[in-house]
mmCIF file of C-alpha atoms and ligand atoms in Angstrom:
data_model
loop_
_atom_site.group_PDB
_atom_site.id
_atom_site.type_symbol
_atom_site.label_atom_id
_atom_site.label_comp_id
_atom_site.label_asym_id
_atom_site.label_seq_id
_atom_site.Cartn_x
_atom_site.Cartn_y
_atom_site.Cartn_z
ATOM 1 C CA UNK A 31 0.000 0.000 0.000
ATOM 2 C CA UNK A 32 1.381 3.340 -1.056
ATOM 3 C CA UNK A 33 0.633 6.594 0.782
ATOM 4 C CA UNK A 34 -1.341 7.719 -2.277
ATOM 5 C CA UNK A 35 -3.518 4.602 -2.067
ATOM 6 C CA UNK A 36 -4.127 5.152 1.652
ATOM 7 C CA UNK A 37 -5.053 8.814 1.155
ATOM 8 C CA UNK A 38 -7.327 7.873 -1.741
ATOM 9 C CA UNK A 39 -9.201 5.320 0.377
ATOM 10 C CA UNK A 40 -9.539 7.821 3.243
ATOM 11 C CA UNK A 41 -10.886 10.377 0.773
ATOM 12 C CA UNK A 42 -13.366 7.815 -0.584
ATOM 13 C CA UNK A 43 -14.566 7.241 2.983
ATOM 14 C CA UNK A 44 -14.850 10.965 3.670
ATOM 15 C CA UNK A 45 -17.091 11.179 0.578
ATOM 16 C CA UNK A 46 -19.435 8.640 2.247
ATOM 17 C CA UNK A 47 -18.558 5.842 -0.201
ATOM 18 C CA UNK A 48 -17.580 2.236 0.362
ATOM 19 C CA UNK A 49 -13.788 1.953 0.704
ATOM 20 C CA UNK A 50 -13.716 -1.314 -1.278
ATOM 21 C CA UNK A 51 -15.805 -0.732 -4.411
ATOM 22 C CA UNK A 52 -16.050 3.098 -4.069
ATOM 23 C CA UNK A 53 -19.654 2.992 -5.343
ATOM 24 C CA UNK A 54 -21.858 1.918 -2.423
ATOM 25 C CA UNK A 55 -22.985 4.459 0.154
ATOM 26 C CA UNK A 56 -21.976 4.159 3.803
ATOM 27 C CA UNK A 57 -25.060 6.070 5.025
ATOM 28 C CA UNK A 58 -28.651 5.605 3.866
ATOM 29 C CA UNK A 59 -30.076 8.590 5.687
ATOM 30 C CA UNK A 60 -28.890 11.526 7.695
ATOM 31 C CA UNK A 61 -27.648 9.368 10.572
ATOM 32 C CA UNK A 62 -28.423 5.767 9.539
ATOM 33 C CA UNK A 63 -25.317 3.714 8.811
ATOM 34 C CA UNK A 64 -25.667 0.924 6.275
ATOM 35 C CA UNK A 65 -24.536 -2.387 7.753
ATOM 36 C CA UNK A 66 -23.125 -3.627 4.438
ATOM 37 C CA UNK A 67 -22.308 -2.145 1.062
ATOM 38 C CA UNK A 68 -25.159 -2.508 -1.420
ATOM 39 C CA UNK A 69 -22.675 -2.944 -4.277
ATOM 40 C CA UNK A 70 -19.989 -5.314 -2.985
ATOM 41 C CA UNK A 71 -21.239 -6.615 0.368
ATOM 42 C CA UNK A 72 -18.438 -5.143 2.506
ATOM 43 C CA UNK A 73 -19.457 -5.081 6.158
ATOM 44 C CA UNK A 74 -18.864 -1.490 7.294
ATOM 45 C CA UNK A 75 -18.661 -2.001 11.059
ATOM 46 C CA UNK A 76 -17.527 -5.436 12.173
ATOM 47 C CA UNK A 77 -17.399 -4.895 15.932
ATOM 48 C CA UNK A 78 -19.489 -3.024 18.479
ATOM 49 C CA UNK A 79 -18.032 0.345 19.370
ATOM 50 C CA UNK A 80 -16.133 0.832 16.148
ATOM 51 C CA UNK A 81 -17.822 4.166 15.634
ATOM 52 C CA UNK A 82 -15.726 5.612 18.482
ATOM 53 C CA UNK A 83 -12.837 5.955 16.031
ATOM 54 C CA UNK A 84 -14.977 8.257 13.916
ATOM 55 C CA UNK A 85 -15.667 10.377 16.960
ATOM 56 C CA UNK A 86 -11.928 10.703 17.562
ATOM 57 C CA UNK A 87 -11.418 11.905 13.989
ATOM 58 C CA UNK A 88 -14.333 14.312 14.283
ATOM 59 C CA UNK A 89 -13.224 15.826 17.588
ATOM 60 C CA UNK A 90 -9.570 16.032 16.558
ATOM 61 C CA UNK A 91 -10.392 17.966 13.380
ATOM 62 C CA UNK A 92 -12.879 20.191 15.212
ATOM 63 C CA UNK A 93 -10.343 21.066 17.898
ATOM 64 C CA UNK A 94 -7.489 21.589 15.438
ATOM 65 C CA UNK A 95 -9.506 23.926 13.224
ATOM 66 C CA UNK A 96 -10.984 25.735 16.219
ATOM 67 C CA UNK A 97 -7.653 26.306 17.922
ATOM 68 C CA UNK A 98 -5.922 27.224 14.666
ATOM 69 C CA UNK A 99 -8.713 29.595 13.676
ATOM 70 C CA UNK A 100 -8.913 31.154 17.119
ATOM 71 C CA UNK A 101 -5.213 31.957 17.319
ATOM 72 C CA UNK A 102 -4.979 33.046 13.681
ATOM 73 C CA UNK A 103 -7.887 35.499 13.949
ATOM 74 C CA UNK A 104 -6.699 36.661 17.354
ATOM 75 C CA UNK A 105 -3.201 37.416 16.084
ATOM 76 C CA UNK A 106 -4.455 39.180 12.941
ATOM 77 C CA UNK A 107 -7.352 41.263 14.285
ATOM 78 C CA UNK A 108 -7.289 41.140 18.135
ATOM 79 C CA UNK A 109 -11.122 40.993 18.438
ATOM 80 C CA UNK A 110 -12.843 41.371 21.843
ATOM 81 C CA UNK A 111 -12.457 38.099 23.735
ATOM 82 C CA UNK A 112 -16.085 37.249 24.592
ATOM 83 C CA UNK A 113 -17.620 37.443 21.077
ATOM 84 C CA UNK A 114 -14.515 35.742 19.754
ATOM 85 C CA UNK A 115 -14.928 32.835 22.187
ATOM 86 C CA UNK A 116 -18.674 32.572 21.494
ATOM 87 C CA UNK A 117 -18.034 32.422 17.750
ATOM 88 C CA UNK A 118 -15.517 29.591 18.087
ATOM 89 C CA UNK A 119 -17.708 27.631 20.499
ATOM 90 C CA UNK A 120 -20.592 27.817 18.005
ATOM 91 C CA UNK A 121 -18.186 26.944 15.175
ATOM 92 C CA UNK A 122 -16.918 23.920 17.108
ATOM 93 C CA UNK A 123 -20.412 22.551 17.797
ATOM 94 C CA UNK A 124 -21.523 23.159 14.208
ATOM 95 C CA UNK A 125 -18.411 21.484 12.810
ATOM 96 C CA UNK A 126 -18.895 18.372 14.947
ATOM 97 C CA UNK A 127 -22.538 18.021 13.866
ATOM 98 C CA UNK A 128 -21.912 18.646 10.160
ATOM 99 C CA UNK A 129 -18.761 16.511 9.919
ATOM 100 C CA UNK A 130 -20.124 13.543 11.909
ATOM 101 C CA UNK A 131 -21.045 11.367 8.905
ATOM 102 C CA UNK A 132 -17.810 12.124 7.068
ATOM 103 C CA UNK A 133 -15.665 11.334 10.103
ATOM 104 C CA UNK A 134 -17.498 8.077 10.791
ATOM 105 C CA UNK A 135 -17.252 7.046 7.148
ATOM 106 C CA UNK A 136 -13.545 7.949 7.097
ATOM 107 C CA UNK A 137 -13.094 5.669 10.083
ATOM 108 C CA UNK A 138 -14.778 2.890 8.100
ATOM 109 C CA UNK A 139 -11.996 3.326 5.542
ATOM 110 C CA UNK A 140 -9.383 3.114 8.309
ATOM 111 C CA UNK A 141 -11.042 -0.045 9.563
ATOM 112 C CA UNK A 142 -11.157 -1.455 6.032
ATOM 113 C CA UNK A 143 -7.463 -0.708 5.452
ATOM 114 C CA UNK A 144 -6.337 -2.226 8.746
ATOM 115 C CA UNK A 145 -8.629 -5.220 9.183
ATOM 116 C CA UNK A 146 -7.762 -7.330 6.169
ATOM 117 C CA UNK A 147 -11.381 -7.402 4.954
ATOM 118 C CA UNK A 148 -10.175 -7.069 1.363
ATOM 119 C CA UNK A 149 -9.179 -10.731 1.317
ATOM 120 C CA UNK A 150 -12.757 -11.882 1.983
ATOM 121 C CA UNK A 151 -14.289 -9.933 -0.903
ATOM 122 C CA UNK A 152 -14.118 -10.409 -4.665
ATOM 123 C CA UNK A 153 -11.711 -8.030 -6.390
ATOM 124 C CA UNK A 154 -13.138 -4.810 -7.782
HETATM 125 ZN ZN1 ZN B 360 -18.721 -1.640 -1.721
#
């Protein structure tokens, strides 16, 4: 596996697509995760609690962008602290809600790349 292949599969997951065939959808509704891929049969979450990895991705990106944005804006414009904090708290909550599906689907790609599920499926 090359780094380009790994990044491609993570990107496929972030786009809510199956990491194996890249056609099937990982979500069937706003929050409903498909158990298997409709195109190739890949099981998206093999063990209970696997979705916690997606939460780690989601929170890590939310905190990184929040902290980076906070310090960048603060150093450039020195806004008053209270409205600045309120903005970034709202940003953080909004980011976590909007990015939830993408983070969870990206984690499905991580799980796919590290679990050896490819061997059980027919080649694409
Ligand atoms: Zn698939």
